[in-house]
Coordinates of C-alpha atoms in Angstrom, one line a residue:
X21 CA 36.7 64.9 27.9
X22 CA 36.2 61.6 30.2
X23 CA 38.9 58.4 29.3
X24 CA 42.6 58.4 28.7
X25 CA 45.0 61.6 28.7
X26 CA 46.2 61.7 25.9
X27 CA 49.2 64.1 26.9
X28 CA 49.8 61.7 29.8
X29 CA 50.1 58.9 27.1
X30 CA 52.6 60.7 25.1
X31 CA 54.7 61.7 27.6
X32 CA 54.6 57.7 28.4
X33 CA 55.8 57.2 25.2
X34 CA 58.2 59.6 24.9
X35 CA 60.0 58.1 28.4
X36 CA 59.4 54.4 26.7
X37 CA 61.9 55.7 23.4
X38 CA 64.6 56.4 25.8
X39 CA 64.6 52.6 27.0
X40 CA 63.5 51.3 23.8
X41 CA 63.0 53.1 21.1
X42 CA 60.9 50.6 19.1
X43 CA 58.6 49.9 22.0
X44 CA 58.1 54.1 22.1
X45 CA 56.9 53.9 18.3
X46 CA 54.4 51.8 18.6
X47 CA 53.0 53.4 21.8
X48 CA 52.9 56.2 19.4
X49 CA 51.5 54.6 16.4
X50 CA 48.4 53.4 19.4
X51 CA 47.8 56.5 20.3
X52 CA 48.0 58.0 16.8
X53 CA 44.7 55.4 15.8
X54 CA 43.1 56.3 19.3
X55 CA 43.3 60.6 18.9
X56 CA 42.4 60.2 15.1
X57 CA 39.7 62.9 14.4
X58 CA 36.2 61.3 14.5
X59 CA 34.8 61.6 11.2
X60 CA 31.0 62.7 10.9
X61 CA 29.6 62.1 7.2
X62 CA 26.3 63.0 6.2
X63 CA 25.1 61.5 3.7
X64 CA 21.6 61.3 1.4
X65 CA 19.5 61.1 -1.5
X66 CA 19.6 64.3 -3.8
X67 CA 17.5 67.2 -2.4
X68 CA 16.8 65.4 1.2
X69 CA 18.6 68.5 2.5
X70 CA 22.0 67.1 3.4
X71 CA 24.1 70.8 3.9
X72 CA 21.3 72.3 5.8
X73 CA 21.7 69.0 8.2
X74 CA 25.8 69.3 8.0
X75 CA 25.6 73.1 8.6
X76 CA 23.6 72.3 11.9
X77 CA 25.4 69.7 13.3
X78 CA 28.8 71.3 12.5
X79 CA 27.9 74.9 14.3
X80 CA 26.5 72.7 17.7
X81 CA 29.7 70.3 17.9
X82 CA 32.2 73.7 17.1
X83 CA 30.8 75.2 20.4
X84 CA 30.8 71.7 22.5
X85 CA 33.6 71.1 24.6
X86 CA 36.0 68.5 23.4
X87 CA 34.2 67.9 19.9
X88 CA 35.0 71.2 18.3
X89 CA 38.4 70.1 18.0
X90 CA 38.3 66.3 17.3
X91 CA 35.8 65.7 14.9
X92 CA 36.0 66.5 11.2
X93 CA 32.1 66.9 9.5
X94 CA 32.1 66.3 5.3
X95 CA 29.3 66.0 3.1
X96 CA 28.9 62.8 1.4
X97 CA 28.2 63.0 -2.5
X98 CA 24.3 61.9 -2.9
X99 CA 23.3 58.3 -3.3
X100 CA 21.1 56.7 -5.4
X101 CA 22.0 59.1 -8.7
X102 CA 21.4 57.1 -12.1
X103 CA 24.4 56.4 -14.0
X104 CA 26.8 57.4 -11.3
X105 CA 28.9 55.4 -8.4
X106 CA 27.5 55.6 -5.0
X107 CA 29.7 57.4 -2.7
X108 CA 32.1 55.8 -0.3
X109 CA 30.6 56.1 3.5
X110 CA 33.6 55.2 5.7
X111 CA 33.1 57.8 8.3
X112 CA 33.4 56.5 12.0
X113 CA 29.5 58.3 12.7
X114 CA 27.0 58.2 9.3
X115 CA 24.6 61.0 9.8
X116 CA 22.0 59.9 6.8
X117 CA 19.1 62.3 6.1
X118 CA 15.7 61.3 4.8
X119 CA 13.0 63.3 3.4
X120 CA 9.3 62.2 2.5
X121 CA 9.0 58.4 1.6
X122 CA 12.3 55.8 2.2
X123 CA 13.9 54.5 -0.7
X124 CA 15.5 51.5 -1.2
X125 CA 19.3 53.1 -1.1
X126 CA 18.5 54.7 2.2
X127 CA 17.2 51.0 3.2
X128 CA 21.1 50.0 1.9
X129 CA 22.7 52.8 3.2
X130 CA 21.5 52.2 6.7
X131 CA 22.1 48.5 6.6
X132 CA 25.7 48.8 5.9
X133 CA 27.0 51.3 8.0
X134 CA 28.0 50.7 11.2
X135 CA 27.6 53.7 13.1
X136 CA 24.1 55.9 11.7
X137 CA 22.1 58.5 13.0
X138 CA 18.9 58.6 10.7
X139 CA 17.5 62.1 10.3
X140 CA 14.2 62.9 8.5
X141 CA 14.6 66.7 7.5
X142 CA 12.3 69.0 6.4
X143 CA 9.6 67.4 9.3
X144 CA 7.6 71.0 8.9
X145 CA 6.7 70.2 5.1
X146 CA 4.9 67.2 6.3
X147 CA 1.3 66.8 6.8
X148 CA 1.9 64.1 9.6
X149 CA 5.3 64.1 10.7
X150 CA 4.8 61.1 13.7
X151 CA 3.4 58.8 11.2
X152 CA 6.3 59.6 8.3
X153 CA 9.0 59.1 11.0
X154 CA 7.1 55.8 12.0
X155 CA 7.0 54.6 9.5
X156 CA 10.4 55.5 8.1
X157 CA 11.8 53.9 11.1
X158 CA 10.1 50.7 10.3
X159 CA 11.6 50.5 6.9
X160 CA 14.9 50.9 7.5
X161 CA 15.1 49.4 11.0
X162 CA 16.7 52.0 13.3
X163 CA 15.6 55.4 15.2
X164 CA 14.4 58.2 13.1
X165 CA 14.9 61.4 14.1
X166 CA 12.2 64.5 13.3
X167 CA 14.4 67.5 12.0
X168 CA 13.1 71.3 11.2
X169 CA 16.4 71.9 9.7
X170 CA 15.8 75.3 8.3
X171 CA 14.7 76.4 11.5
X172 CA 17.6 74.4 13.7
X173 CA 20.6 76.3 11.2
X174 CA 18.8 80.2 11.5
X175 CA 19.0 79.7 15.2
X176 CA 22.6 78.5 15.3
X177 CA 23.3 81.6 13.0
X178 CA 21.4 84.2 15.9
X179 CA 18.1 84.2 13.4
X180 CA 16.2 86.1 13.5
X181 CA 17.5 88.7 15.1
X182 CA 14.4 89.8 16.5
X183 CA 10.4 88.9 17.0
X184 CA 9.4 93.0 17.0
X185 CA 7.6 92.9 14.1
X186 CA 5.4 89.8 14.3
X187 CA 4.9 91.0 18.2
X188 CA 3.6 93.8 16.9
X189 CA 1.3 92.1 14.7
X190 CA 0.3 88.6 15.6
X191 CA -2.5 89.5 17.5
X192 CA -4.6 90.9 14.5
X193 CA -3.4 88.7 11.7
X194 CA -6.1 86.6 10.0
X195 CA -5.8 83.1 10.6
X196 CA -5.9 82.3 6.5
X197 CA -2.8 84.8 6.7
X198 CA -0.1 81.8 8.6
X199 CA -1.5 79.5 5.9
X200 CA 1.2 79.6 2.8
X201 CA 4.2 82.1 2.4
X202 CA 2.3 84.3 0.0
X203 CA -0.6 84.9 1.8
X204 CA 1.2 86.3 4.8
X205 CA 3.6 88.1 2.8
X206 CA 0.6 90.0 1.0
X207 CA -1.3 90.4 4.6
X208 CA 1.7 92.3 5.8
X209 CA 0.5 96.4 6.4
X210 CA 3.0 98.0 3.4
X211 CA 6.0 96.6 1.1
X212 CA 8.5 97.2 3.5
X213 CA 6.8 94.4 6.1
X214 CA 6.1 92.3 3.5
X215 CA 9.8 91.6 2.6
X216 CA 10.9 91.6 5.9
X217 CA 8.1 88.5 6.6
X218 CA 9.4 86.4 3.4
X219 CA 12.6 86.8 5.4
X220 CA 10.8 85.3 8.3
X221 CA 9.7 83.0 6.4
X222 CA 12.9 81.7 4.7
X223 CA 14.6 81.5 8.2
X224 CA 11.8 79.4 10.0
X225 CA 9.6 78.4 7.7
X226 CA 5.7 78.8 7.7
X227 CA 5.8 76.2 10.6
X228 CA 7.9 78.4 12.9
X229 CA 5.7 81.4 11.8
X230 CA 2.6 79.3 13.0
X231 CA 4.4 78.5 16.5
X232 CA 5.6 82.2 16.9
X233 CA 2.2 83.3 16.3
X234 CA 0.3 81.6 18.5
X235 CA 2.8 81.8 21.3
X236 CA 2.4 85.4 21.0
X237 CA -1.3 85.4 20.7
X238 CA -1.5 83.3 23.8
X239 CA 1.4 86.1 25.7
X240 CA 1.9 89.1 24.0
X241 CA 5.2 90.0 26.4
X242 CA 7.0 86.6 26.0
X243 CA 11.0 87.6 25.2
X244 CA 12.6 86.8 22.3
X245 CA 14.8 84.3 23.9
X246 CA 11.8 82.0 25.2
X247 CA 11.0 82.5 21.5
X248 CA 14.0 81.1 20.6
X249 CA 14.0 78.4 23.4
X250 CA 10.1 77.0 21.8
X251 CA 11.8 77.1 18.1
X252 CA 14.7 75.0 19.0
X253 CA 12.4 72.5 21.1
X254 CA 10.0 72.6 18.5
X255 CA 12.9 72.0 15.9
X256 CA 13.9 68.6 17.5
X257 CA 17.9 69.3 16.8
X258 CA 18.3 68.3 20.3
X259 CA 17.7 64.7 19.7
X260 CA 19.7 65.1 16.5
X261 CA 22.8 66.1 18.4
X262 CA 22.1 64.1 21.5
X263 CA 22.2 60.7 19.0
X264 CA 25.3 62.0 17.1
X265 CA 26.8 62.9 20.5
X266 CA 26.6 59.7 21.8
X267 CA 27.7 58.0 18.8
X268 CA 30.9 59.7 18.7
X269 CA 31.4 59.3 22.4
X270 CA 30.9 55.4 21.7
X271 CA 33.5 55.7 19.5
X272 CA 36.0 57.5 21.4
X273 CA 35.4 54.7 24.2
X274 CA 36.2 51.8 21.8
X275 CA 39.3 53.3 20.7
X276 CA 40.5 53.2 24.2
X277 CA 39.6 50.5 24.9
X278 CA 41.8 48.7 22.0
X279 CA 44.7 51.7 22.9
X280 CA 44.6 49.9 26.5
X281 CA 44.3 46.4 25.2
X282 CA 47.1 47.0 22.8
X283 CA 49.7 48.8 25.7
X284 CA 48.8 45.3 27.5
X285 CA 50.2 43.2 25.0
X286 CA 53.1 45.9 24.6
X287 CA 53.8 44.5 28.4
X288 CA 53.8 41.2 27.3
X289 CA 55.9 41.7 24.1
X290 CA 58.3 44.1 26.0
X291 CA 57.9 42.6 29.6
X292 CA 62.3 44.4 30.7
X293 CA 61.3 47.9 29.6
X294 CA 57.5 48.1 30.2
X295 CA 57.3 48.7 34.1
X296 CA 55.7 52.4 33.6
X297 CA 53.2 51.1 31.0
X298 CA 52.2 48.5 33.6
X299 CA 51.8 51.3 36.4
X300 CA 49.7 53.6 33.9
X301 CA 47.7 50.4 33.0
X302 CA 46.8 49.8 37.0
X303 CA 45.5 53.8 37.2
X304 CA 42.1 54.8 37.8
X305 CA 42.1 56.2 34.6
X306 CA 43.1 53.2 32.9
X307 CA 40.8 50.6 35.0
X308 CA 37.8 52.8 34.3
X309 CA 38.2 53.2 30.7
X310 CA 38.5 50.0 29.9
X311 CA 35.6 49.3 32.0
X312 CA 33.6 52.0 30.0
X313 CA 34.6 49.8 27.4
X314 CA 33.6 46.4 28.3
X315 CA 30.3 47.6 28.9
X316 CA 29.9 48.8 25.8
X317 CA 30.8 45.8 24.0
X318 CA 27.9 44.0 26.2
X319 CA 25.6 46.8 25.8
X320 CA 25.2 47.8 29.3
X321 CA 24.9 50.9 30.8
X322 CA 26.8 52.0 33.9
X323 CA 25.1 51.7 36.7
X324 CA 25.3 54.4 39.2
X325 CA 23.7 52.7 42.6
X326 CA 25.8 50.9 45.0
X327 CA 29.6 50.0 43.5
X328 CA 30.1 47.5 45.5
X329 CA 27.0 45.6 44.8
X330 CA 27.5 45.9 41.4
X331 CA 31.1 44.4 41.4
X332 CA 29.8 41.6 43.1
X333 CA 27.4 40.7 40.7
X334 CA 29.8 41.2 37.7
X335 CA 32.1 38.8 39.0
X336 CA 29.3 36.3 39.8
X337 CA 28.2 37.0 35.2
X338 CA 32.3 36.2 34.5
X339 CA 31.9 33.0 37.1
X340 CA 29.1 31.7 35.2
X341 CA 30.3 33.1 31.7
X342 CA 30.3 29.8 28.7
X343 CA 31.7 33.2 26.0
X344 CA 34.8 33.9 27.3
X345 CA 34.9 37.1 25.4
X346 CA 32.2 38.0 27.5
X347 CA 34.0 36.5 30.7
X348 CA 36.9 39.0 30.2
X349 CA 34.1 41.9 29.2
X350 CA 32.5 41.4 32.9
X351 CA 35.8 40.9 34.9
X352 CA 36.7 44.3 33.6
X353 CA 33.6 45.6 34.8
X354 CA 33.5 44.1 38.1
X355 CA 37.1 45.3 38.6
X356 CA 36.1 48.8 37.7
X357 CA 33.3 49.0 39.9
X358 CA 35.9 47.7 42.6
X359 CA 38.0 51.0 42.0
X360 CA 34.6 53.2 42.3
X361 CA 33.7 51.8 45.4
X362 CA 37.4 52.3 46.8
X363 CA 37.6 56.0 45.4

């Protein structure tokens, strides 16, 4: 990943212990907080379809480079159940699913959290998914995000294996057939068919057996894997992991940035033995992540025109700056883009 080396760091450390040994813990104990494993929670009302959501968002981040190894994904215990506590959401990323109608706990939930990705599983049992998720999102105040979570975990798991049968067949299946789970189980030629659509069925729902029809209808010699490729699309788990994504990368650049603001005071506490820490802290690596840092605490985006430019203006923000919180935010950031334009 992008930021601080954290074997560099260590090493750091280590070389700080032999000079002084106290100033080497707590270059430890910063980098200990900083390389914690990001927690994921997902969390929900009973029967919103919390594990399906876990089990998709665990099999994507185990095959992404640098999550698989950092990030730790639980399952909360469901809110909002009568005569029992609500559970404890302390994970650095809240992933809270919602199904049908808001509640007034997911309202809470939501509210009091501060780092949530709001899901709305089960979109494909929904007569109009864009105005639920509208209007989900304008109860509880943030982004909602449209999930066919059956349909998302088959296709993480390599289901279905294969679209022979329903190739096969698609083009004469009545129309009233795609309509419920029964009705195309029953329309299938013999027994054998029929059990091997309610498996269909149970892997992408009556939704995905809609799409996968008509796609077929439309171009019989489509491959499986553009099959595959519509589903996931159609799924929307790529928005899903794109927010949750981010979030933990927002995470993992606020840690650094309080591991570099903590090695600075280090300096200043230990100003005879801290000549190396002072070196690191003038790197490339060190200016940029704590510009990456800065301008997430102002909410601004890097900007990726001219460096020069934007270093310029960025001094002129900390010039005029009244909050000096922010005044130290936008001198990082014009120092930053000072080391991008000299790279």
């Amino acid at each position: 990943m992008n930021g601080v080396d954290q074997g560099r760091l260590r090493r750091l450390a280590s070389e700080s212990s032999v000079r002084d040994a106290h100033l080497g813990r707590e270059i430890d104990l910063a980098l200990d907080r900083c390389f914690a494993r990001i927690r994921v929670q997902v969390s929900g009302r009973v029967g919103v379809g919390k594990s399906t959501v876990r089990a998709v968002v665990e099999a994507a981040l185990s095959e992404s480079v640098g999550f698989g190894d950092a990030v730790d994904i639980t399952e909360a215990a469901a809110v909002d159940v009568p005569r029992s506590p609500d559970p404890i959401l302390d994970g650095d990323v809240v992933v809270h699913v919602l199904a049908g109608g808001v509640q007034a706990a997911d309202v809470e939930v939501l509210s009091s959290v501060a780092t949530a990705v709001a899901v709305l599983a089960k979109a494909d049992t929904l007569d109009d998914a864009s105005d639920t998720v509208a209007r989900s999102a304008a109860t509880v105040g943030v982004p909602v995000l449209p999930l066919m979570a059956t349909v998302a975990r088959s296709l993480s798991r390599g289901e279905p294996s294969s679209f022979a049968d329903l190739r096969r067949e698609a083009a004469s299946l009545p129309d009233d057939a795609v309509l419920t789970p029964d009705r195309f189980a029953l329309a299938a030629p013999d027994a054998e068919s029929g059990r091997r659509r309610r498996v269909l069925v149970d892997q992408v729902e009556m939704a995905g057996v809609r799409l996968l029809v008509g796609k077929l209808r439309a171009d019989p010699t489509v491959d499986d894997a553009t099959l595959r490729l519509m589903l996931a699309d159609a799924s929307g788990v790529r928005p899903v992991l794109d927010a949750v994504g981010r979030c933990i990368d927002g995470i993992r650049t606020d840690r650094e940035g309080r591991l570099l603001h903590r090695l600075t005071e280090l300096c200043a506490e230990h100003p005879r033995v801290s000549e190396e820490i002072e070196r690191y802290l003038a790197t490339d690596e060190a200016v940029l992540a704590v510009m990456g840092s800065a301008l997430r605490a102002v909410g601004e985006a890097r900007e990726h025109g001219q460096p020069l430019a934007a270093a310029v203006e960025w001094h002129r923000r900390a010039r005029s700056a009244s909050n000096p919180d922010f005044c130290r935010a936008a001198v990082a950031i014009s120092r930053g883009y000072l080391r991008v334009h000299a790279s």
